[in-house]
Amino acid sequence: MSIMSVPILVRGRHVMDSRLMPAEELQRRRDAMCALLAARELDGVICYADSSCNGYVEYFTNYNCATPFTNAILLLTADGHCCLIASVPPRDTQRMREGFIPDDVELLTVGMSPLACDHVGLRTVEHMREKGLSDKRWGGIGLDRCLKRAMDDLEAALPPIVDLTGEFERLRAIKSEPEIAIIRKATTIARDAALEALHACQSGADECTAAARAELLARRAGVEDVKLFIGTSKSGGYLRLPQPRRQRYGEIVKLFCQVQYLRYRGLFGTTTPIGGGPGPGPILIAEQLERFMLLLDEIKAGDPYDERLLGSKLYGHSAIHGLGQDLTEAPSAAVPLAAYEENMVLGVLLETEQVIMADTVLCTKTAARSLCS
Amino acid sequence: MTDFKAEAERRYALLREQMQARGVEVLALYSAPWKTEIVHYVSNYRAFGLCACALLPLDGEPILFVSGRDELARAQGSAAIADVRVINGLDLRDAAAAARALGRTLAVAGLETLNQAQYAAFAALFGEDNISSGWPILDKAALIKSPAELDMIRASAKIADIGELAMVDAARVGVRAHELAAEIDAAMLAAGAEDNFQMTSTGKMLSCLHIPGEAALEPGDLVLAEITPFRGSITYAAQRCTTVKLGRASDAERRCYDMLIEALDGALAKVKPGTKAKEIAIIQNEIIGRYGYEKYCNPPFMRSRGHNLGLGTIELTVDNELELQPGMCMVVHPNQFTPETGYLACGTYVLVTETGCERLSALPTKLYEVEVDI
């Protein structure tokens, strides 16, 4: 499922307060990372983030690259010290410090501009040299996303960096209780928004009206970002942004909604026939729902992870991947962990040309269960 | 854009003219998730995957690469390019190989947003000396808007007006800033917008515009917004910069806002073919300076006197020698901090015409005041 909900543009709500993860939770995560560093005999880890992969830095600090062309590097050393180098407008530095970044995180800011957001690389190297860190053994998380110039600066100044992205992904794939609670809320809002759009799907109604209703419901519920995608049986079936077009009697409408709430993602997808009554729509939808429930029954802790096999064997196109602070986390096609584990949160999508079913689920010993029903 | 074919041919011709002049045989247009307008320009396709890359050769048909097979159906359904191929994640090796088969010299629009492996994929096949930035090629081609593009921008301007009126309607005591932003967005989505670059600040003695937060509106607050809706690509956006007062504006607020309107009107009176971009910035500073705020005509008390949106860069700075031409579009905004009022937002989107400029908004520029029950 590659539909992304990165904050492509500035909109929604910017949460900068204590509702985000408490310092104790951040400390627990840093301790786990430090244990990993010790096991790998590394002195520290360099984490990269921009608006398409916020989680790599946010997981340890609450810091989020909210503006599209900003980025950040976090240095977490084996003694637990954190230094965040972020490209942010100077006006936001104080708000960040007062609002949500823990006191023990050292904060360095550099300027920002749409075409030159690689300053964080240079500033990171400067900082490492000042602090005598440039000859240490470093691991890296998410550095494959790092801009070339910034990465060139890091590589020129440091010994070879050991990629720890896979280990980190494994670490954050198991969600804590506070995380599950937030994702449950996010998923509930995504479901409610999708259903609100579904109610607006009527013969002669404009798709944009459905989008507006979903947007308003989700944003009033406090999400930072919401995206509704629509696919219709009479326009190719693929998911796309809503268009100013009238819905027609008899067509089947697919709705897929993703939201970000307190920095965590939730998704939900459903399908409705326009006009109701006899026709293939209700039957197709009922069949697909049944398959979807069977699919969830087959996702159990301990079973091997296979992103597409379960669905493609029986049901057409499917996708199963982790989600959390980033829309796609491990296990995923890119980072396919060996097996499902308890307390993994997964986005599950089952789709044919005419019908979509999608939900955010919690993996248990016996099955995957929806977080919103 | 409903009929993109003719528009695409026009754009390809513009790009190829520039490519030829610069000795470039292949133009790669690369979009990171936060720069989708680059690929959109040649494909009419808005990427939602990890990245996208389009290749335009000097001769022959373009090729579009999308990230992830889920993007394939959307690209095939919406893109104006027939040859759509899938890449895995951020891996551009297949795109680099296809580009090399099309020519020996490469320019990449979006070069500065490539990661190391992506750049290496191109460098391995072309050699670093044969790779240049394609940004100047793309940006120049997009500077003058075509009639089809202007239709899109005019549609966005109408939607921005709807957003502004929704903002005035929703600005009430007790409403939180993010709820107000949601009302604006929903009104514009219903009117056909796909997205909106929105900054909303609320409170007293504001210092800038930013992403809306939690604060509930109180009597006497100012509400500032930059409203920037669009469909498809931000290159077709239009912007309104607006200020709403909850209650009666103070004398200082009225006086300062009148000053900003005078600066805006003064600037728009100068907008015509041949005028330099810097003149539009300088006249705004001069007018604001006449009222004793000369020393505030620099950051952080203001950020910009105006700019384009998306591709086709126009920056209204005091040293920009760019000459305005018919078909250019930009927002002119004398947004300004004063010690008496804090930051105020005032601006509108305009088109440079043969004889002057056309305001694309149908709304008057004014300081809105809404009644407050106390």
XYZ file of C-alpha atoms in Angstrom:
747
model
C 0.000 0.000 0.000
C 2.020 2.945 -1.160
C -0.530 5.720 -0.754
C 1.215 8.118 1.521
C -0.102 10.576 3.992
C 3.007 12.657 4.330
C 2.099 16.242 5.130
C 2.708 17.277 1.565
C 1.458 20.710 2.369
C 1.090 22.624 5.575
C -2.396 22.096 6.895
C -4.199 20.588 9.806
C -3.067 21.061 13.338
C 0.374 21.305 14.853
C 0.475 19.553 18.207
C 3.312 20.869 20.315
C 2.403 19.950 23.846
C 2.277 17.336 26.579
C -0.256 15.164 24.805
C 2.640 13.737 22.832
C 4.744 10.887 24.215
C 5.940 11.580 27.796
C 9.647 11.823 28.586
C 9.584 8.426 30.354
C 8.389 6.690 27.182
C 11.052 8.442 25.123
C 13.659 7.379 27.686
C 12.521 3.762 27.472
C 13.019 3.875 23.709
C 16.442 5.463 24.002
C 17.490 2.834 26.542
C 16.452 0.099 24.125
C 18.471 1.731 21.365
C 21.500 2.095 23.636
C 21.293 -1.616 24.456
C 21.334 -2.308 20.732
C 24.351 -0.032 20.271
C 26.188 -1.879 23.030
C 25.404 -5.221 21.411
C 26.732 -3.963 18.081
C 29.762 -2.297 19.747
C 28.856 1.117 18.344
C 29.330 4.516 19.982
C 26.204 6.140 18.665
C 23.558 6.297 15.994
C 22.687 8.949 13.385
C 18.952 9.140 12.617
C 17.612 11.032 9.600
C 14.114 12.463 9.177
C 12.169 14.579 6.761
C 8.442 14.929 6.202
C 8.303 11.558 4.422
C 10.019 9.630 7.233
C 9.486 11.542 10.458
C 9.451 8.488 12.684
C 13.205 7.895 12.648
C 13.794 11.013 14.773
C 10.352 11.477 16.289
C 10.494 8.067 17.991
C 13.213 9.320 20.357
C 12.395 13.029 20.674
C 8.792 13.922 19.682
C 10.306 16.190 17.027
C 8.398 16.287 13.767
C 9.423 17.903 10.458
C 6.039 19.506 9.952
C 6.997 21.734 7.044
C 7.513 19.788 3.817
C 11.033 20.855 2.973
C 12.548 20.697 6.450
C 14.711 17.854 7.695
C 16.573 16.791 10.815
C 19.379 14.599 12.112
C 19.451 13.118 15.600
C 22.690 11.987 17.204
C 22.048 9.483 19.989
C 25.248 8.402 21.703
C 25.719 5.197 23.667
C 25.606 7.126 26.958
C 22.043 8.176 26.130
C 22.772 11.785 25.154
C 20.654 13.194 22.318
C 21.526 16.082 20.038
C 18.935 17.181 17.489
C 20.059 19.207 14.468
C 16.967 20.500 12.670
C 16.222 22.892 9.832
C 13.458 25.041 11.258
C 12.505 28.686 11.092
C 14.196 30.553 13.952
C 10.760 31.670 15.149
C 9.842 28.054 15.992
C 12.940 27.167 17.998
C 11.677 28.518 21.301
C 8.223 27.017 20.773
C 9.815 23.627 20.141
C 11.920 23.869 23.279
C 9.044 24.971 25.472
C 6.424 22.829 23.869
C 7.410 19.243 23.359
C 11.098 18.426 23.025
C 12.411 16.971 26.295
C 14.803 19.172 28.266
C 17.655 16.697 27.999
C 17.727 16.853 24.191
C 20.360 19.288 22.948
C 18.831 21.372 20.167
C 20.745 22.955 17.286
C 18.844 24.685 14.506
C 19.882 25.746 11.032
C 18.024 27.770 8.434
C 15.614 26.350 5.923
C 14.836 26.871 2.285
C 12.977 24.781 -0.265
C 16.005 23.961 -2.369
C 18.759 23.850 0.226
C 17.689 21.681 3.124
C 21.044 19.941 3.342
C 22.477 22.333 5.931
C 21.790 19.812 8.662
C 24.553 17.575 7.278
C 27.194 20.295 7.521
C 26.014 21.384 10.961
C 26.054 17.796 12.164
C 29.645 17.340 11.023
C 30.647 20.630 12.677
C 29.036 19.544 15.916
C 30.708 16.144 15.822
C 34.099 17.737 15.316
C 33.510 20.228 18.129
C 32.587 17.415 20.495
C 35.254 14.944 19.360
C 32.650 12.545 17.998
C 33.823 12.307 14.422
C 36.199 9.376 14.982
C 33.628 7.259 16.826
C 31.874 4.189 15.439
C 28.444 5.236 14.213
C 25.355 3.415 13.152
C 22.735 4.979 10.894
C 18.935 4.892 10.721
C 17.079 6.063 7.632
C 20.202 7.382 5.944
C 19.020 6.006 2.597
C 16.519 8.915 2.672
C 19.197 11.498 3.465
C 19.897 14.069 0.746
C 23.058 13.331 -1.232
C 24.961 16.437 -0.195
C 24.258 15.912 3.487
C 25.236 12.252 3.216
C 28.433 13.155 1.357
C 29.329 15.500 4.228
C 28.735 12.787 6.813
C 30.637 10.112 4.935
C 33.607 12.394 4.301
C 33.909 13.153 7.998
C 33.163 9.793 9.618
C 34.366 6.203 9.543
C 32.046 3.822 7.635
C 28.511 4.026 9.057
C 26.785 0.753 9.984
C 23.176 0.617 8.788
C 20.873 -0.039 11.755
C 17.586 0.733 9.995
C 16.483 -2.895 10.059
C 17.201 -3.304 13.788
C 15.439 -0.044 14.555
C 12.411 -1.079 12.529
C 12.236 -4.311 14.512
C 12.456 -2.320 17.740
C 9.544 -0.011 16.970
C 7.365 -2.655 15.313
C 6.114 -3.792 18.723
C 3.869 -1.053 20.016
C 3.506 -0.029 23.663
C 0.132 0.440 25.337
C 0.188 4.261 24.965
C 1.001 3.878 21.285
C -1.782 1.370 20.712
C -4.259 3.680 22.456
C -3.349 6.575 20.158
C -3.489 4.434 17.011
C -6.859 3.084 18.125
C -8.154 6.654 18.321
C -6.593 7.514 14.944
C -8.218 4.477 13.359
C -11.579 5.294 14.875
C -11.415 8.788 13.403
C -10.360 7.376 10.015
C -13.306 4.981 10.110
C -15.758 7.702 11.129
C -14.457 9.989 8.374
C -14.735 7.227 5.763
C -18.285 6.462 6.894
C -19.151 10.163 6.812
C -17.954 10.235 3.207
C -19.876 7.060 2.524
C -23.105 8.709 3.688
C -22.426 11.551 1.244
C -22.083 9.106 -1.658
C -25.396 9.332 -3.473
C -26.543 9.404 -7.046
C -25.924 12.927 -8.366
C -23.770 13.946 -5.408
C -20.368 15.519 -6.008
C -17.313 13.541 -4.839
C -15.894 16.765 -3.443
C -18.796 17.023 -1.029
C -17.913 13.613 0.375
C -14.297 14.703 0.736
C -15.280 17.902 2.513
C -17.512 16.080 4.977
C -14.799 13.562 5.812
C -12.253 16.346 6.177
C -14.407 18.352 8.536
C -15.287 15.396 10.729
C -11.680 14.254 11.063
C -10.240 17.709 11.615
C -12.871 18.561 14.229
C -11.850 15.337 15.962
C -8.369 16.784 16.176
C -6.316 15.055 13.504
C -3.198 16.704 12.181
C -3.704 15.386 8.691
C -6.382 13.530 6.755
C -6.482 12.178 3.225
C -9.502 10.619 1.564
C -9.054 8.628 -1.623
C -11.902 7.530 -3.851
C -12.138 4.905 -6.570
C -15.238 4.222 -8.636
C -16.196 1.295 -10.805
C -17.003 3.659 -13.673
C -13.663 5.472 -13.649
C -11.100 2.686 -13.606
C -11.404 1.612 -10.004
C -8.025 2.971 -8.913
C -7.843 5.123 -5.793
C -7.363 8.826 -6.421
C -8.151 12.180 -4.864
C -11.833 13.156 -5.111
C -12.802 14.985 -8.292
C -15.593 17.440 -9.036
C -17.724 14.754 -10.696
C -21.233 13.515 -10.016
C -21.656 10.011 -8.723
C -23.908 7.799 -10.788
C -26.625 5.342 -9.897
C -25.309 1.805 -9.901
C -21.614 2.547 -9.601
C -19.585 1.127 -6.742
C -17.498 3.577 -4.754
C -14.326 2.651 -2.872
C -13.318 4.943 0.009
C -9.910 4.871 1.689
C -9.101 7.251 4.528
C -5.835 7.780 6.380
C -5.291 10.166 9.251
C -2.533 11.328 11.532
C -3.498 11.880 15.167
C -0.990 12.854 17.833
C 1.664 11.931 15.269
C 0.358 8.341 14.759
C -1.388 6.968 11.694
C -4.617 5.117 11.289
C -6.330 3.905 8.124
C -9.685 2.520 7.133
C -11.248 1.557 3.817
C -14.754 0.595 2.810
C -17.002 0.294 -0.233
C -20.569 1.276 -1.042
C -22.867 0.876 -4.033
C -24.601 4.055 -5.202
C -28.361 3.778 -5.096
C -28.612 0.419 -3.324
C -31.178 -2.101 -4.536
C -30.428 -5.185 -6.615
C -27.191 -5.418 -8.558
C -23.726 -6.855 -8.144
C -22.514 -4.237 -5.641
C -23.950 -5.542 -2.350
C -23.001 -9.119 -3.165
C -19.432 -8.230 -4.132
C -19.043 -6.178 -0.992
C -20.429 -8.901 1.263
C -18.128 -11.486 -0.295
C -15.102 -9.251 0.085
C -15.944 -8.468 3.708
C -16.119 -12.157 4.458
C -12.733 -12.684 2.820
C -11.324 -9.771 4.772
C -12.430 -11.298 8.082
C -10.898 -14.616 7.032
C -7.682 -12.808 6.174
C -7.529 -11.239 9.639
C -7.986 -14.684 11.179
C -4.888 -15.856 9.328
C -2.600 -13.152 10.749
C -1.304 -14.567 14.051
C 1.707 -13.868 16.246
C 4.391 -16.415 15.450
C 3.309 -17.012 11.865
C 5.791 -16.024 9.154
C 5.276 -12.578 7.682
C 4.286 -12.581 4.047
C 3.064 -9.247 2.808
C 1.126 -10.364 -0.225
C 0.823 -14.147 -0.268
C -2.192 -14.412 1.991
C -4.236 -12.109 -0.125
C -2.972 -12.993 -3.556
C -3.625 -16.712 -3.006
C -7.324 -16.219 -2.600
C -8.489 -12.678 -2.690
C -6.787 -10.563 -5.347
C -4.515 -7.639 -4.385
C -3.669 -7.291 -0.716
C -1.134 -5.465 1.380
C -0.154 -5.941 4.993
C 2.406 -3.748 6.705
C 3.230 -2.145 10.012
C 2.203 1.423 10.713
C 2.734 3.909 13.497
C 4.449 7.269 13.307
C 5.180 6.520 9.660
C 2.468 5.191 7.395
C 4.612 2.259 6.332
C 6.780 0.639 8.975
C 8.135 -2.879 9.427
C 7.030 -5.466 8.704
C 6.729 -4.353 5.102
C 7.892 -5.364 1.657
C 10.967 -3.175 2.193
C 11.735 -4.500 5.710
C 10.108 -7.945 5.841
C 10.504 -9.182 9.409
C 10.539 -12.944 9.884
C 7.236 -13.315 11.706
C 4.240 -11.496 13.083
C 4.518 -10.715 16.779
C 2.075 -9.761 19.488
C 1.317 -6.039 19.683
C 2.378 -5.289 16.169
C -0.033 -2.816 14.616
C -0.710 -3.474 10.949
C -2.475 -1.811 8.087
C -4.333 -4.481 6.137
C -5.815 -3.826 2.716
C -7.732 -6.168 0.474
C -8.714 -4.775 -2.894
C -10.227 -5.780 -6.192
C -11.063 -3.427 -9.043
C -14.493 -2.818 -7.536
C -14.182 -3.345 -3.791
C -11.769 -2.271 -1.074
C -11.659 -3.326 2.549
C -8.929 -1.848 4.736
C -8.406 -1.530 8.455
C -5.798 -0.967 11.123
C -5.417 -4.072 13.258
C -3.611 -5.345 16.321
C -1.769 -8.638 16.034
C -2.528 -11.128 18.819
C -1.671 -14.772 19.460
C -4.884 -15.957 17.847
C -5.703 -13.460 15.086
C -5.505 -9.842 13.985
C -8.288 -7.694 15.338
C -9.564 -4.314 14.219
C -8.606 -1.388 16.413
C -11.866 0.414 15.774
C -14.664 -2.115 16.064
C -6.464 19.888 -16.559
C -9.024 17.999 -18.621
C -7.284 18.075 -22.007
C -3.618 17.855 -21.190
C -2.404 16.615 -24.568
C -2.060 19.973 -26.320
C -0.687 21.542 -23.173
C 1.845 18.721 -22.837
C 3.090 19.270 -26.389
C 3.539 22.977 -25.655
C 5.526 22.204 -22.530
C 7.671 19.541 -24.148
C 8.558 22.030 -26.897
C 9.552 24.679 -24.333
C 11.651 22.217 -22.376
C 13.319 20.814 -25.486
C 14.221 24.284 -26.675
C 16.043 24.858 -23.387
C 17.607 21.388 -23.463
C 18.968 21.992 -26.935
C 20.398 25.348 -25.956
C 22.200 23.753 -23.005
C 23.399 20.610 -24.776
C 21.149 18.342 -22.724
C 19.888 15.178 -24.439
C 17.711 13.849 -21.615
C 15.805 15.756 -18.963
C 14.938 13.782 -15.822
C 12.243 15.324 -13.654
C 12.429 13.933 -10.128
C 9.821 14.463 -7.425
C 10.409 13.792 -3.755
C 7.089 13.480 -1.851
C 7.220 17.182 -0.997
C 8.033 18.371 -4.527
C 5.379 16.653 -6.628
C 4.919 19.644 -8.928
C 8.108 18.738 -10.828
C 6.832 15.456 -12.267
C 3.305 16.825 -12.504
C 4.469 19.462 -14.990
C 5.173 16.897 -17.709
C 2.711 14.181 -16.725
C -0.387 15.751 -15.149
C 0.097 13.043 -12.487
C 0.416 13.799 -8.781
C 2.637 11.229 -7.102
C 1.721 9.789 -3.724
C 4.482 7.194 -3.622
C 7.962 7.591 -2.160
C 9.119 9.336 -5.316
C 8.496 9.610 -9.059
C 10.693 10.335 -12.054
C 9.824 11.321 -15.612
C 12.264 11.240 -18.521
C 11.945 13.595 -21.469
C 14.304 12.966 -24.407
C 15.062 15.490 -27.123
C 13.158 13.247 -29.517
C 10.603 10.608 -28.734
C 8.024 9.957 -26.077
C 8.533 10.589 -22.350
C 8.649 7.782 -19.778
C 7.192 7.940 -16.271
C 8.552 5.902 -13.345
C 6.377 5.575 -10.243
C 7.310 4.106 -6.896
C 5.436 0.958 -5.923
C 2.978 -1.057 -7.919
C 0.011 0.526 -6.092
C 0.918 3.785 -7.786
C 0.868 2.140 -11.201
C -2.902 2.019 -11.600
C -3.285 5.610 -10.465
C -0.530 6.769 -12.799
C -1.955 4.811 -15.725
C -5.373 6.246 -14.987
C -4.373 9.865 -14.528
C -1.026 10.515 -16.208
C -0.725 11.920 -19.708
C 2.325 9.724 -20.327
C 1.588 6.367 -21.943
C 4.792 4.584 -20.927
C 4.483 4.136 -17.149
C 6.925 1.849 -15.331
C 7.327 0.825 -11.708
C 10.397 1.234 -9.528
C 10.933 -0.252 -6.096
C 10.924 2.333 -3.309
C 13.558 4.999 -3.960
C 15.615 2.876 -6.359
C 16.221 4.861 -9.572
C 18.566 2.383 -11.293
C 15.959 1.387 -13.882
C 15.177 5.038 -14.558
C 18.887 5.800 -14.944
C 19.304 2.927 -17.406
C 16.307 4.110 -19.410
C 17.678 7.661 -19.407
C 21.069 6.481 -20.636
C 19.386 4.675 -23.512
C 17.835 8.005 -24.525
C 20.989 10.120 -24.558
C 24.480 10.872 -23.254
C 23.980 14.145 -21.371
C 21.502 14.490 -18.549
C 19.908 17.326 -16.625
C 17.918 16.484 -13.492
C 15.198 18.801 -12.243
C 15.140 17.999 -8.534
C 18.843 17.070 -8.511
C 19.343 18.599 -5.075
C 16.666 16.347 -3.586
C 18.236 13.063 -4.731
C 19.741 10.785 -2.130
C 23.239 9.410 -2.529
C 22.216 6.107 -4.133
C 19.894 7.829 -6.597
C 22.605 10.215 -7.713
C 25.080 7.338 -7.956
C 22.676 5.461 -10.237
C 22.754 8.324 -12.743
C 26.463 9.091 -12.250
C 27.467 5.487 -12.922
C 25.901 5.584 -16.383
C 26.413 9.205 -17.420
C 29.554 10.225 -15.533
C 29.385 13.182 -13.147
C 30.591 15.623 -15.824
C 27.558 14.868 -17.980
C 24.973 15.571 -15.270
C 23.683 19.056 -14.544
C 20.762 20.590 -12.696
C 17.598 20.668 -14.765
C 15.951 23.213 -12.519
C 16.764 26.238 -14.742
C 15.255 24.420 -17.737
C 12.045 23.548 -15.919
C 11.692 26.803 -14.045
C 12.077 28.931 -17.151
C 9.554 26.870 -19.094
C 6.995 27.287 -16.310
C 7.443 31.023 -15.806
C 4.861 32.278 -18.293
C 1.476 30.665 -17.806
C -0.469 29.323 -20.775
C -4.215 29.931 -21.244
C -4.887 26.411 -19.953
C -2.762 27.048 -16.880
C -4.459 30.379 -16.308
C -7.825 28.628 -16.349
C -6.584 26.419 -13.526
C -5.208 29.372 -11.589
C -8.423 31.366 -12.018
C -10.363 28.389 -10.686
C -8.050 28.298 -7.657
C -8.568 32.025 -7.124
C -12.326 31.505 -6.980
C -11.850 28.712 -4.450
C -9.515 30.915 -2.377
C -12.295 33.497 -2.205
C -14.638 30.801 -0.907
C -12.025 29.901 1.698
C -11.649 33.500 2.782
C -15.397 33.948 3.236
C -15.550 30.659 5.158
C -12.816 31.966 7.416
C -14.714 35.162 8.164
C -17.858 33.150 8.781
C -16.181 30.665 11.130
C -14.063 33.132 13.107
C -15.945 33.199 16.402
C -14.974 33.364 20.062
C -14.188 29.898 21.394
C -13.269 28.331 18.068
C -9.777 26.819 18.116
C -7.274 27.790 15.449
C -7.092 24.281 13.986
C -10.892 24.067 13.927
C -11.041 27.340 12.033
C -8.484 26.012 9.549
C -10.616 22.879 9.135
C -13.675 24.991 8.246
C -11.646 26.839 5.603
C -10.264 23.611 4.146
C -13.636 21.860 4.089
C -15.301 24.772 2.295
C -12.599 24.763 -0.333
C -12.603 20.962 -0.746
C -16.340 21.125 -1.344
C -15.658 23.769 -3.992
C -13.209 21.489 -5.792
C -9.820 22.089 -4.183
C -7.542 19.075 -3.802
C -5.195 20.637 -1.306
C -4.309 23.861 0.440
C -1.085 25.356 1.700
C -2.493 27.059 4.755
C -0.914 29.069 7.531
C -3.204 30.354 10.259
C -2.237 32.382 13.295
C -4.586 33.614 15.999
C -4.167 35.819 19.046
C -2.916 39.271 19.934
C 0.365 40.867 18.896
C 1.187 38.029 16.529
C 4.705 37.700 15.170
C 4.231 35.541 12.086
C 2.055 33.032 10.260
C 2.402 29.363 11.141
C 0.607 26.021 11.253
C -2.592 26.321 13.308
C -2.442 25.198 16.908
C -4.767 24.787 19.866
C -5.516 28.332 21.010
C -9.219 29.197 21.239
C -10.232 32.560 19.811
C -10.896 35.329 22.299
C -12.507 38.749 21.939
C -10.027 41.198 20.441
C -7.964 38.497 18.734
C -6.655 38.818 15.232
C -6.926 35.891 12.843
C -4.370 35.782 10.052
C -4.343 33.327 7.197
C -2.540 32.569 3.998
C -5.035 30.561 1.963
C -3.575 28.718 -1.028
C -5.871 26.154 -2.651
C -5.171 24.231 -5.832
C -5.935 21.187 -7.906
C -3.218 18.888 -9.245
C -0.115 20.953 -8.577
C 0.709 23.956 -6.436
C 1.888 25.607 -9.652
C -1.822 26.251 -10.321
C -2.578 27.639 -6.858
C -3.765 31.121 -6.015
C -3.279 32.825 -2.685
C -5.157 35.236 -0.438
C -3.561 36.765 2.665
C -6.263 37.872 5.043
C -6.757 39.407 8.470
C -9.909 39.169 10.559
C -10.474 41.055 13.805
C -12.782 39.606 16.456
C -14.539 42.778 17.495
C -13.904 46.334 16.451
C -10.417 47.029 15.175
C -8.373 49.532 17.160
C -7.385 52.816 15.575
C -3.837 51.533 15.216
C -5.023 48.355 13.520
C -7.174 50.319 11.077
C -4.400 52.780 10.345
C -1.803 50.060 9.816
C -4.085 47.942 7.680
C -4.950 50.962 5.539
C -1.210 51.421 5.139
C -0.833 47.833 3.929
C -3.682 48.286 1.454
C -1.978 51.434 0.200
C 1.274 49.461 -0.185
C -0.575 46.704 -2.022
C -2.351 49.149 -4.324
C 0.891 51.030 -4.923
C 2.649 47.804 -5.827
C -0.121 46.613 -8.135
C -0.124 49.974 -9.908
C 3.483 49.282 -10.847
C 2.942 45.708 -12.038
C 3.236 45.693 -15.819
C 5.496 44.197 -18.472
C 9.031 45.522 -18.185
C 8.843 46.399 -14.500
C 11.532 44.667 -12.471
C 10.527 42.396 -9.612
C 12.586 44.488 -7.223
C 10.514 47.581 -8.009
C 7.405 45.833 -6.701
C 9.188 45.063 -3.439
C 10.785 48.498 -3.137
C 7.528 50.428 -3.585
C 5.919 48.416 -0.792
C 8.830 49.188 1.524
C 8.751 52.869 0.543
C 5.071 53.254 1.323
C 5.364 51.391 4.627
C 8.524 53.380 5.382
C 6.671 56.665 4.920
C 4.559 55.773 7.931
C 7.659 55.394 10.082
C 8.143 51.646 9.766
C 11.205 51.635 7.543
C 13.265 49.671 10.038
C 10.564 47.008 10.136
C 10.843 46.318 6.410
C 13.299 43.491 7.034
C 13.058 39.974 8.519
C 11.902 39.002 11.088
C 9.306 41.810 10.887
C 8.306 40.731 7.396
C 9.343 37.736 5.304
C 8.623 38.477 1.668
C 6.836 41.072 -0.439
C 5.512 38.434 -2.789
C 6.324 35.392 -4.873
C 4.980 32.854 -7.343
C 3.603 29.480 -6.272
C 5.120 26.193 -7.437
C 7.206 26.282 -10.608
C 8.324 29.457 -12.402
C 10.185 31.302 -9.668
C 9.396 34.965 -9.030
C 10.652 36.456 -5.763
C 9.698 40.037 -4.975
C 12.942 40.995 -3.264
C 14.671 44.364 -3.349
C 17.529 43.049 -5.502
C 15.702 40.893 -8.063
C 16.320 42.170 -11.586
C 13.753 39.830 -13.171
C 11.555 41.731 -15.646
C 7.841 41.021 -15.451
C 6.173 39.659 -18.572
C 2.557 39.055 -19.560
C 1.391 35.677 -18.286
C 3.395 35.717 -15.058
C 1.417 35.127 -11.866
C 2.344 35.977 -8.297
C 1.023 36.920 -4.923
C 1.808 40.448 -3.817
C 1.654 40.637 -0.035
C 2.874 43.490 2.116
C 2.448 41.284 5.200
C 4.024 43.249 8.004
C 4.715 43.446 11.724
C 4.309 46.773 13.482
C 4.904 47.395 17.186
C 1.355 48.714 17.600
C -0.492 45.817 15.991
C 1.776 42.809 15.668
C 1.837 40.925 12.364
C -0.898 41.640 9.792
C -1.647 39.659 6.619
C -2.686 41.437 3.432
C -2.210 40.143 -0.070
C -3.750 38.937 -3.290
C -2.833 36.908 -6.378
C -2.370 38.720 -9.673
C -1.704 38.062 -13.322
C 0.640 40.298 -15.301
C -1.255 41.433 -18.408
C -0.151 43.315 -21.547
C -0.968 46.643 -19.924
C -0.750 46.102 -16.188
C -2.125 43.501 -13.868
C -5.346 41.705 -13.128
C -6.418 40.833 -9.617
C -7.603 37.240 -9.759
C -9.708 37.509 -6.612
C -13.194 38.941 -6.790
C -13.041 39.985 -3.142
C -11.984 43.397 -1.899
C -8.859 43.610 0.216
C -9.911 44.802 3.641
C -9.557 44.278 7.343
C -12.539 42.120 8.261
C -14.251 42.826 11.574
C -16.691 40.325 13.063
C -19.100 41.074 15.853
C -18.344 39.603 19.229
C -20.937 38.926 21.914
C -19.483 39.780 25.272
